[in-house]
mmCIF file of C-alpha atoms in Angstrom:
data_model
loop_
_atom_site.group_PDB
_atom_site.id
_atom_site.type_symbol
_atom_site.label_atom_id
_atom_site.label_comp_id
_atom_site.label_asym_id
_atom_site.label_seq_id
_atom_site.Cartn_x
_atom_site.Cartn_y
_atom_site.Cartn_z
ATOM 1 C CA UNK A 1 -7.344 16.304 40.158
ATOM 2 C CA UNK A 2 -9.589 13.261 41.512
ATOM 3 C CA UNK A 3 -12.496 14.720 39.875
ATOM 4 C CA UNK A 4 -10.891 15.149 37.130
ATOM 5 C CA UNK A 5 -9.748 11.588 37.191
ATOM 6 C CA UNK A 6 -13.352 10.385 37.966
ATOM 7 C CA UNK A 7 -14.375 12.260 34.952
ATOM 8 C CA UNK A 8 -11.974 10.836 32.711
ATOM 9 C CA UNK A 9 -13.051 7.164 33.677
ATOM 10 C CA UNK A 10 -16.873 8.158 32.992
ATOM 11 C CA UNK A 11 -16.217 8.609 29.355
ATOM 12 C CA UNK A 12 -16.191 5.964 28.022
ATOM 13 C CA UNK A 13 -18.414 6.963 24.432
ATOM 14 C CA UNK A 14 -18.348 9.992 22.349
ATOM 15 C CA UNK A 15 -21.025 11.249 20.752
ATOM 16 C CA UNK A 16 -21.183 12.565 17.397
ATOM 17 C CA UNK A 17 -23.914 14.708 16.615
ATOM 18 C CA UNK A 18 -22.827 16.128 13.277
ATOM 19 C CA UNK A 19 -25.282 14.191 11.526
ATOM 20 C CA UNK A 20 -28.385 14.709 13.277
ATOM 21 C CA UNK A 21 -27.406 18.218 13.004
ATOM 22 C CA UNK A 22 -26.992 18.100 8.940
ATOM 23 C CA UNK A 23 -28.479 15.290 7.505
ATOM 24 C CA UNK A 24 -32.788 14.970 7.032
ATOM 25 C CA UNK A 25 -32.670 12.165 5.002
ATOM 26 C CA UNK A 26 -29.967 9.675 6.055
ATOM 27 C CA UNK A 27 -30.718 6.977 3.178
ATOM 28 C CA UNK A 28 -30.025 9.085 0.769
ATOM 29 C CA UNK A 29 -26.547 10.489 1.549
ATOM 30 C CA UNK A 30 -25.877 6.732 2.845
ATOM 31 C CA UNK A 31 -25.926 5.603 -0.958
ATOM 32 C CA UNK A 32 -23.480 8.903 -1.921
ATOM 33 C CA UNK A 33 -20.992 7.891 0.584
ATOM 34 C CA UNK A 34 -21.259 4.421 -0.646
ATOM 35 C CA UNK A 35 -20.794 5.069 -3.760
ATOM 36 C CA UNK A 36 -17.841 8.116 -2.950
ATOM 37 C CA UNK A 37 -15.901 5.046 -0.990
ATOM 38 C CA UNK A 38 -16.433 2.202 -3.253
ATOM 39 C CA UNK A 39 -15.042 4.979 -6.190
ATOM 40 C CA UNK A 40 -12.445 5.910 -3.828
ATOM 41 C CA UNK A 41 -11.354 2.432 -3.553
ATOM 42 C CA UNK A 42 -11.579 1.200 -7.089
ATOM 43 C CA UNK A 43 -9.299 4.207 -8.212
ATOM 44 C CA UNK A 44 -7.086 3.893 -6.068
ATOM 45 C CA UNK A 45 -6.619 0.363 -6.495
ATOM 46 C CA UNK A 46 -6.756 0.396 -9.740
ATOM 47 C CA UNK A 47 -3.482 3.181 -10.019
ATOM 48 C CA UNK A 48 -1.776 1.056 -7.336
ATOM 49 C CA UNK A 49 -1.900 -2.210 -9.155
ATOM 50 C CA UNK A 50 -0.731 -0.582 -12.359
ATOM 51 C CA UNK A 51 2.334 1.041 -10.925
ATOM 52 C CA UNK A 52 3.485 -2.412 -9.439
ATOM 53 C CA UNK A 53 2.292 -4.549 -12.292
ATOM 54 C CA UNK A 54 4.033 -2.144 -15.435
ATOM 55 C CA UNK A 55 7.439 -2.171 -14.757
ATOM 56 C CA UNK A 56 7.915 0.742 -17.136
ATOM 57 C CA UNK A 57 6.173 3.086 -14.471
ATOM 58 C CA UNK A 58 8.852 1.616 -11.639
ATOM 59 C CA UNK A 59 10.035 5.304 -11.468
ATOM 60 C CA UNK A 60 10.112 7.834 -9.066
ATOM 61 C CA UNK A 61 7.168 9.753 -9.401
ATOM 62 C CA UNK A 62 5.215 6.673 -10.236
ATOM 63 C CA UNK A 63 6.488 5.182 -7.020
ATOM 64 C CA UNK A 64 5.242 8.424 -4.839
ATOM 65 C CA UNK A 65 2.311 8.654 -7.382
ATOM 66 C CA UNK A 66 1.481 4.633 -5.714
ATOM 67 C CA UNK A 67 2.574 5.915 -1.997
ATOM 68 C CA UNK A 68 0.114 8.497 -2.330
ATOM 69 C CA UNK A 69 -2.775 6.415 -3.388
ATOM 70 C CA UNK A 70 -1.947 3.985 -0.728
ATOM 71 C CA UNK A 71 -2.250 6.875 1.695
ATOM 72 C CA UNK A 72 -5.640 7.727 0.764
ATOM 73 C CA UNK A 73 -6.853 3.841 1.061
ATOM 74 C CA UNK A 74 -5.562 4.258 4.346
ATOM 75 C CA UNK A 75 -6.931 8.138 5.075
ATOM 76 C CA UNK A 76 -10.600 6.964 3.987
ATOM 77 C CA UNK A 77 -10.702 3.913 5.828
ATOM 78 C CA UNK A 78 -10.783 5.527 9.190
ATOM 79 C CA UNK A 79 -13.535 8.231 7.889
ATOM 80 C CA UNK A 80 -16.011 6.189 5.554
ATOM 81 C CA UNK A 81 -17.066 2.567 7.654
ATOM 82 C CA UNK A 82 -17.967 4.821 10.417
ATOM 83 C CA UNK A 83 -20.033 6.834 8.521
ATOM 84 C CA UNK A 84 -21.726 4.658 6.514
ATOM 85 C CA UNK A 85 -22.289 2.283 10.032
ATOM 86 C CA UNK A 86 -23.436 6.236 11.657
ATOM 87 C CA UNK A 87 -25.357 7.021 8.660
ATOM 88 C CA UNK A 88 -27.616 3.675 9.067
ATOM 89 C CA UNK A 89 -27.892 4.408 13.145
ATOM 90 C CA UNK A 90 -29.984 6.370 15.144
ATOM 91 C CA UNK A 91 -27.248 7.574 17.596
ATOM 92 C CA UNK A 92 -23.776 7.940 16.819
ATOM 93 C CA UNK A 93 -21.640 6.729 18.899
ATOM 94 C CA UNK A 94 -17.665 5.872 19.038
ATOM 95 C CA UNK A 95 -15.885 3.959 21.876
ATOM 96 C CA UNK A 96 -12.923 6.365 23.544
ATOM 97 C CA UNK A 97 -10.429 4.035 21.960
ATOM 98 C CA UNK A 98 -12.010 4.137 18.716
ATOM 99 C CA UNK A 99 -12.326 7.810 18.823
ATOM 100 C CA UNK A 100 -8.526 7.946 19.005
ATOM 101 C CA UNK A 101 -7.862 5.140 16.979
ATOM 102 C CA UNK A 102 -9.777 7.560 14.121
ATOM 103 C CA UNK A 103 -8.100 10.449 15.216
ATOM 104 C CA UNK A 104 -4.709 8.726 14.725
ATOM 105 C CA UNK A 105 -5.508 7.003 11.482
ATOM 106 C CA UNK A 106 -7.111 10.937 9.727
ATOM 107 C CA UNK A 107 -3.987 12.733 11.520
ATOM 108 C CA UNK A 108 -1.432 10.342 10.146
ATOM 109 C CA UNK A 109 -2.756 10.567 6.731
ATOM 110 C CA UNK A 110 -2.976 14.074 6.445
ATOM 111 C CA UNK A 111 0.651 14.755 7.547
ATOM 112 C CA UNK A 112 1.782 11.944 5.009
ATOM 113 C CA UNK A 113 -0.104 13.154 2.028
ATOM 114 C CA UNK A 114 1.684 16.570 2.852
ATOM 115 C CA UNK A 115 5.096 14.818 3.150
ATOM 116 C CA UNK A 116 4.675 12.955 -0.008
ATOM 117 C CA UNK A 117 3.607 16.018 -2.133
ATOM 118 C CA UNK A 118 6.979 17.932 -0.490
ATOM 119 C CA UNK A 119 8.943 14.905 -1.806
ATOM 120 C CA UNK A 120 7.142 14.771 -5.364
ATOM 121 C CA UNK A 121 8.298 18.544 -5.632
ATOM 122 C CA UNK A 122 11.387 18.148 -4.970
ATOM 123 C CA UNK A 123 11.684 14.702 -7.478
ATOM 124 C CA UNK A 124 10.516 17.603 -10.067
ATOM 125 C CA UNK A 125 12.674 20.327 -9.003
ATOM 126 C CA UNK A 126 15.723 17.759 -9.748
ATOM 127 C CA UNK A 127 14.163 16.340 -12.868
ATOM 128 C CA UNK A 128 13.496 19.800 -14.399
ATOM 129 C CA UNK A 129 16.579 22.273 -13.241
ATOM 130 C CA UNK A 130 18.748 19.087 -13.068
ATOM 131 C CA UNK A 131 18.272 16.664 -15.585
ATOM 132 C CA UNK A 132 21.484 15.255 -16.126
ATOM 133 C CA UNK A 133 21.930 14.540 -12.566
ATOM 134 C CA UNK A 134 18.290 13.216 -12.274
ATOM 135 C CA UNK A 135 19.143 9.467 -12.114
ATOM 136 C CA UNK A 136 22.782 10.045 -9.623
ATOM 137 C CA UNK A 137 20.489 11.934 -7.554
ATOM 138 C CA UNK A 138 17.251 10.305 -7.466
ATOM 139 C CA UNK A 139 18.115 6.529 -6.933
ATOM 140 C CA UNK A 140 16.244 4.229 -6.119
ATOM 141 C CA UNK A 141 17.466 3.666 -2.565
ATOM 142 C CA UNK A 142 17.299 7.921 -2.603
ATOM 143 C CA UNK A 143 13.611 6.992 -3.028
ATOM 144 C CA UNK A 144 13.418 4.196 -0.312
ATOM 145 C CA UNK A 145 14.674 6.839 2.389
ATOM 146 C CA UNK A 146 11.922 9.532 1.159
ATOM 147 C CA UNK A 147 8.921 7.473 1.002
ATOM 148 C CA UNK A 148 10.237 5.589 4.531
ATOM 149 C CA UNK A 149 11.067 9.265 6.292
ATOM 150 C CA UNK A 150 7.083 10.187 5.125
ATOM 151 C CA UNK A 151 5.522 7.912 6.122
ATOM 152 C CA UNK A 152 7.669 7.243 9.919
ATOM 153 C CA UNK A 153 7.710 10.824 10.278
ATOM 154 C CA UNK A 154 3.591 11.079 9.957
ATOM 155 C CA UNK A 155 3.324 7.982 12.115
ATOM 156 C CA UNK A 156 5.996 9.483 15.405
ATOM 157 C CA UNK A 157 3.859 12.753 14.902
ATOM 158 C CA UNK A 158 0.883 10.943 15.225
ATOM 159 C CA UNK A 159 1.795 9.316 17.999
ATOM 160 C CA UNK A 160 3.204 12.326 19.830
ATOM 161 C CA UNK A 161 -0.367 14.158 19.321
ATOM 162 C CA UNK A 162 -2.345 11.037 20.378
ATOM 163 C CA UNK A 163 -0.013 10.520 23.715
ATOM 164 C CA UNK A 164 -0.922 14.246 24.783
ATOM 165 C CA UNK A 165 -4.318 13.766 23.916
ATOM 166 C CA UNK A 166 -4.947 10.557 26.121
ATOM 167 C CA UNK A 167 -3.163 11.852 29.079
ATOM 168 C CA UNK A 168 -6.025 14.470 29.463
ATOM 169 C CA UNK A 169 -8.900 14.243 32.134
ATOM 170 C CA UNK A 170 -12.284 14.836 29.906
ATOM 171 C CA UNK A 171 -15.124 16.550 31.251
ATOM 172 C CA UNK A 172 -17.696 15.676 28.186
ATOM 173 C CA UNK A 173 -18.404 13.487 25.642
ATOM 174 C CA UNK A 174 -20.171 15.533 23.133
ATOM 175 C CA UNK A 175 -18.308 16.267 19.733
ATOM 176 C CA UNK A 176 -18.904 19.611 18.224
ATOM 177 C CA UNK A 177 -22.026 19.701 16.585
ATOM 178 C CA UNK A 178 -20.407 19.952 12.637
ATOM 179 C CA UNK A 179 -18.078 17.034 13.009
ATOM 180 C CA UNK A 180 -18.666 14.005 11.593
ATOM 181 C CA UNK A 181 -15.886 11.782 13.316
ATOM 182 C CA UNK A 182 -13.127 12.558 16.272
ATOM 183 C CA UNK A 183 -10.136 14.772 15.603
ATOM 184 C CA UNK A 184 -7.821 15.924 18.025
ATOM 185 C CA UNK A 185 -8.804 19.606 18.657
ATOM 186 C CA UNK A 186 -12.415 18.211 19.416
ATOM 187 C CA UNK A 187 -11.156 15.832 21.923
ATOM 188 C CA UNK A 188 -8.872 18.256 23.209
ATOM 189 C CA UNK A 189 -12.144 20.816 24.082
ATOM 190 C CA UNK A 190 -13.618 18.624 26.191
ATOM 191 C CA UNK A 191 -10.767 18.896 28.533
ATOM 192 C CA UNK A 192 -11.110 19.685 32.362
ATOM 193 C CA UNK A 193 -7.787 20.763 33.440
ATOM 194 C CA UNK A 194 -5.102 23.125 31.687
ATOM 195 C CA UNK A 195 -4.427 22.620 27.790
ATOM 196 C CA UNK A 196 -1.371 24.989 27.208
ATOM 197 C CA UNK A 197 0.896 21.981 26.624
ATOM 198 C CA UNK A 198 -1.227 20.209 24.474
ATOM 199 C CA UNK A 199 -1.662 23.816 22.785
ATOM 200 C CA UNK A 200 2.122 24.756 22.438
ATOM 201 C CA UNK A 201 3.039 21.420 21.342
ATOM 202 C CA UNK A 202 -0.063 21.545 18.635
ATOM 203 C CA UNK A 203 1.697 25.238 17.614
ATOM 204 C CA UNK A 204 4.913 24.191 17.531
ATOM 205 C CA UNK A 205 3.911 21.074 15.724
ATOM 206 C CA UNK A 206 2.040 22.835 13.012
ATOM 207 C CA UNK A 207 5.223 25.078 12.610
ATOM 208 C CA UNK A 208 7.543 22.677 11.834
ATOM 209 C CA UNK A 209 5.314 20.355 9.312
ATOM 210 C CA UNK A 210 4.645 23.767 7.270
ATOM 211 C CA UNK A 211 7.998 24.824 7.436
ATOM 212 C CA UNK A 212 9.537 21.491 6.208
ATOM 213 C CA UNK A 213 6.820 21.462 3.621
ATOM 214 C CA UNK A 214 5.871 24.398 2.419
ATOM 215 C CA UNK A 215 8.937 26.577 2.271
ATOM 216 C CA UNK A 216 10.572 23.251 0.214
ATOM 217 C CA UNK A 217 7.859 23.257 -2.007
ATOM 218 C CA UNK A 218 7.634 26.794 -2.484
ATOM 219 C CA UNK A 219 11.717 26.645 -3.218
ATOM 220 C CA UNK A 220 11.025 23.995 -5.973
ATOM 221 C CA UNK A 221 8.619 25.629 -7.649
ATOM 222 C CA UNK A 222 10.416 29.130 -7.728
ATOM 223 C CA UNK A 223 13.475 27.208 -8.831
ATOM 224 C CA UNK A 224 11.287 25.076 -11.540
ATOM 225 C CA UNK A 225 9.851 28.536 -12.924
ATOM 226 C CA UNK A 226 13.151 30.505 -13.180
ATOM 227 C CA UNK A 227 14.401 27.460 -15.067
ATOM 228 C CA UNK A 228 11.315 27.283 -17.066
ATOM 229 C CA UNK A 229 11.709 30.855 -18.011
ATOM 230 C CA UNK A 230 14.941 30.384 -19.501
ATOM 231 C CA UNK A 231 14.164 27.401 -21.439
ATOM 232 C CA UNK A 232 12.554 27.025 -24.880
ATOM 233 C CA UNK A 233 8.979 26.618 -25.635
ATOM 234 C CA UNK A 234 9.043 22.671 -25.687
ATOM 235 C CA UNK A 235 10.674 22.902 -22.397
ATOM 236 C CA UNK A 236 8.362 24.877 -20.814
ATOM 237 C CA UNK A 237 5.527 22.680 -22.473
ATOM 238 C CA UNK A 238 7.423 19.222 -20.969
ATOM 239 C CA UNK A 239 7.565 20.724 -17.462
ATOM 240 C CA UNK A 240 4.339 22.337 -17.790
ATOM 241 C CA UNK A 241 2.619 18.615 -18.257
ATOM 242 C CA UNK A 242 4.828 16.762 -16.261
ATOM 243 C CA UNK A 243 3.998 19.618 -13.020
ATOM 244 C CA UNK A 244 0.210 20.237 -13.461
ATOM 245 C CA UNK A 245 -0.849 17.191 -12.021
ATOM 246 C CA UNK A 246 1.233 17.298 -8.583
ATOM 247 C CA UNK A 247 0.384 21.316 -8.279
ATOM 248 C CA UNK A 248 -3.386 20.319 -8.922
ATOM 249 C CA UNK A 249 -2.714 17.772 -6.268
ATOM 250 C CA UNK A 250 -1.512 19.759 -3.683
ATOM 251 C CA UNK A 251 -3.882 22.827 -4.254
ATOM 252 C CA UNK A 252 -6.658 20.637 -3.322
ATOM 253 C CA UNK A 253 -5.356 19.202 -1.100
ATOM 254 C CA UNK A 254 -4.133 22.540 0.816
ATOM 255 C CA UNK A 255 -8.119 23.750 0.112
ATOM 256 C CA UNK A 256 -9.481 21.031 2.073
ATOM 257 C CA UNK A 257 -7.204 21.242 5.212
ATOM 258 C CA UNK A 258 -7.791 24.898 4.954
ATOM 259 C CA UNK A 259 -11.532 24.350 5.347
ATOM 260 C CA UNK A 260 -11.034 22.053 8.349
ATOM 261 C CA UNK A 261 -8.786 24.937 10.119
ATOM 262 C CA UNK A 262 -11.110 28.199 9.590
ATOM 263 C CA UNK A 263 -14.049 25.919 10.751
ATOM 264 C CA UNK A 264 -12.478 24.337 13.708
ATOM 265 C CA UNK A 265 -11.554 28.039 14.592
ATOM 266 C CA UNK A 266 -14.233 30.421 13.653
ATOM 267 C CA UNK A 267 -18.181 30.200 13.778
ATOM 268 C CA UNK A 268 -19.384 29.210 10.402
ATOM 269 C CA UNK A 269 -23.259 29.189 11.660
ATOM 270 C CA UNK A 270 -24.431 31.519 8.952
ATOM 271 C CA UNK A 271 -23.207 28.644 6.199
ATOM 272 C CA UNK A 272 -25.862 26.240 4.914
ATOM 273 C CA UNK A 273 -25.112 22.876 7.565
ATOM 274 C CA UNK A 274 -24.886 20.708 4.422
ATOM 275 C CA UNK A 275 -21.936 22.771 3.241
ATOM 276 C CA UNK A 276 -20.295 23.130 6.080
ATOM 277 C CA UNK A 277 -20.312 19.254 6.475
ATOM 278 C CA UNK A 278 -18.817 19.056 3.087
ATOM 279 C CA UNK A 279 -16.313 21.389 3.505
ATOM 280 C CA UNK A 280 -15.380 19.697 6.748
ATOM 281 C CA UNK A 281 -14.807 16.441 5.125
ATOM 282 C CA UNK A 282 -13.848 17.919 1.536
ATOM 283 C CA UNK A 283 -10.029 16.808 2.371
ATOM 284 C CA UNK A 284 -11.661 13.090 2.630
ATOM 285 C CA UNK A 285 -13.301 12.990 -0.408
ATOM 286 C CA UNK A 286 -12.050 15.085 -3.334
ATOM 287 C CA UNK A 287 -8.319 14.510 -3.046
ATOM 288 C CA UNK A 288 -8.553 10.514 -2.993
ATOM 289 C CA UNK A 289 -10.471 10.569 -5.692
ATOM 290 C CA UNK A 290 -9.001 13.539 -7.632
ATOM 291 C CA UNK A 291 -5.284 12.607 -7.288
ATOM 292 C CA UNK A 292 -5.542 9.149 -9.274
ATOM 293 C CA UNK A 293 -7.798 10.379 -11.953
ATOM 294 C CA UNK A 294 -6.105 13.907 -12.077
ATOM 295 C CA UNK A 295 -2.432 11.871 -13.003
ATOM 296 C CA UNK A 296 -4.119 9.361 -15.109
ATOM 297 C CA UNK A 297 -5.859 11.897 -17.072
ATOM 298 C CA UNK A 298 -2.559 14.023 -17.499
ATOM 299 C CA UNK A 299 -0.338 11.409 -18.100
ATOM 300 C CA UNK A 300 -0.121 8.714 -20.893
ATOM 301 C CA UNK A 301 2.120 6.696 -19.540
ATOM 302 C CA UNK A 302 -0.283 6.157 -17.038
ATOM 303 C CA UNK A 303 -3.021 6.205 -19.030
ATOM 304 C CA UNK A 304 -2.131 3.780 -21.389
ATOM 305 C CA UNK A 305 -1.167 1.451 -18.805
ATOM 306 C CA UNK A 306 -4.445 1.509 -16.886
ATOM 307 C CA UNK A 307 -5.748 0.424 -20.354
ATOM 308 C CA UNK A 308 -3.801 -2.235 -20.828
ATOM 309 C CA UNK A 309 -3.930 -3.583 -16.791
ATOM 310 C CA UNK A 310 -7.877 -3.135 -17.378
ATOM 311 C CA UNK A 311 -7.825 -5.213 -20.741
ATOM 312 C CA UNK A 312 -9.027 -1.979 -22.739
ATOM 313 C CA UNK A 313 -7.286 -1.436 -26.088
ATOM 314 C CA UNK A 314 -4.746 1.339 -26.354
#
C-alpha cells in the first residue's frame, strides 16, 4: 500500500502518445481540427441562438433540439483546445487534474447526449400515438424536469466515476498509444492495486444508463411504428419527417460510442492508425456537427428561422 501511495504521488503528468503514434504531418491535421471546431461552434451557436431568439420554436423538441447543441459546445470543449494546443507541441502532456477534469467533461457529455435523445423519443412517442394529450402531457414545466433530470443525472454519474477513479494508486503515466485525450478506462489501466470495484461499478453503471435509455427508446419507437401502421399515408409521411432527424441523431451517435467500446476492448492493430484515430474520436466530431445541420436540413421551421436570424431571405 505505501508503494502504491508513493506511486500515486509520482504522477503527476500523463502522457499522450496517440499522436506521435498517428499523425506525420501535425500542421496539416492542426488546420482540419481547426476548422472541425470553429464549424462545430458556429453551428451550434447558430441553432442555439435561433431557438431562444424565435419564439415560435419555444417548443419541446426545439427546446431539447437547443439542450442538445449546448451539450456538444460543452462535449467539444474538453476534446478540441487540447488537441489543437497537442497538435502544435512536441510532447503531449496533461496535468493529473486536467486529465480528469477531461475525463469528466467527455463522460458527462456522452451520458447527457444519450439522456436527451431518450427524452426527444419519448416527446415523439406522445406527440405521434398521443396527440390530443400532447400539450396536458408535455408542459412546459414537464420539460423543465426532463432537461434538469439529464443533465443532473449525467453530472452525479460523472462524478461517481471520477471519485472511483481518483481514489486509485497509479503505477504509470502512459496513455494507450491510440488515444488522443484521458478517459476513464485508460486511467483506470494504469492502476497498481485491485480494480474489481471500479470494474463492477463501471458494469453496473453501463447497465443501468442502457437500460433507462435504450429499452425507452426502443418502446417509443415500436409504439410510434404500430401507430404509424395504422394511420393514413399523410400520417405516416408527418411522423416520418418529424422522426428522421432524432433517429439519424441517435444512430450516429450510438456508431461513434460503439467505436470507442470495441477499440478500448479489442486490438484494432491491423486498422490503418489514421482510422483508428478517427473512429476513436468519431463521437466528437460527426454528431456535433451532424445533429444541427441534420434538424435544420429536415425541418423548415428551423430552416426558415436560421434564415431569417442570419438576415438571409426566406
Amino acid at each position: 500500500l505505501t508503494k502504491a501511495m508513493e506511486n500515486t504521488t509520482q504522477v503527476k503528468f500523463f502522457y499522450l502518445f496517440g499522436l506521435q503514434e498517428t499523425f506525420n504531418n501535425k500542421s496539416v491535421y492542426f488546420i482540419l481540427s481547426l476548422i472541425t471546431y470553429l464549424l462545430i461552434i458556429t453551428v451550434n451557436l447558430t441553432m442555439i441562438i435561433t431557438i431562444i431568439q424565435e419564439k415560435g420554436l419555444h417548443e419541446p423538441m426545439y427546446i431539447f433540439l437547443c439542450s442538445l447543441c449546448v451539450n456538444g459546445l460543452y462535449g467539444t470543449a474538453g476534446f478540441y483546445p487540447k488537441l489543437l494546443l497537442d497538435l502544435q507541441s512536441d510532447v503531449q502532456v496533461i496535468s493529473y487534474g486536467g486529465c480528469f477534469i477531461q475525463t469528466y467533461v467527455i463522460y458527462t457529455s456522452v451520458m447527457c447526449e444519450m439522456s436527451t435523445l431518450t427524452v426527444m423519443s419519448y416527446d415523439r412517442y406522445v406527440a405521434i400515438c398521443r396527440p390530443l394529450l400532447y400539450h396536458t402531457i408535455v408542459t412546459s414545466l414537464t420539460v423543465r424536469k426532463l432537461l434538469l433530470f439529464s443533465w443532473c443525472y449525467s453530472l452525479f454519474t460523472g462524478l461517481i466515476a471520477l471519485s472511483l477513479a481518483v481514489r486509485i494508486p497509479l503505477c504509470g503515466s502512459r496513455i494507450d498509444k491510440i488515444f488522443l485525450y484521458c478517459d476513464n478506462y485508460s486511467v483506470v489501466k494504469l492502476a497498481c492495486s485491485n480494480t474489481m470495484l471500479n470494474n463492477i461499478s463501471g458494469l453496473v453503471g453501463t447497465l443501468v444508463s442502457l437500460s433507462c435509455t435504450i429499452f425507452p427508446t426502443i418502446y417509443s419507437y415500436v409504439r410510434i411504428l404500430q401507430i404509424c401502421l395504422k394511420s393514413s399515408k399523410e400520417k405516416k409521411q408527418k411522423a416520418f419527417n418529424t422522426c428522421t432527424p432524432h433517429i439519424a441523431s441517435l444512430l450516429n451517435f450510438s456508431f461513434g460510442c460503439l467505436f470507442v467500446i470495441l477499440q478500448g476492448r479489442y486490438d484494432t492493430a491491423h486498422l490503418p492508425p489514421i482510422l483508428r484515430t478517427f473512429l476513436l474520436v468519431y463521437f466528437l466530431i460527426c454528431p456535433p456537427l451532424f445533429n444541427p445541420i441534420m434538424y435544420g436540413v429536415r425541418m423548415v421551421k428551423i430552416r426558415q428561422a436560421c434564415k431569417k436570424v442570419l438576415g438571409l431571405k426566406t
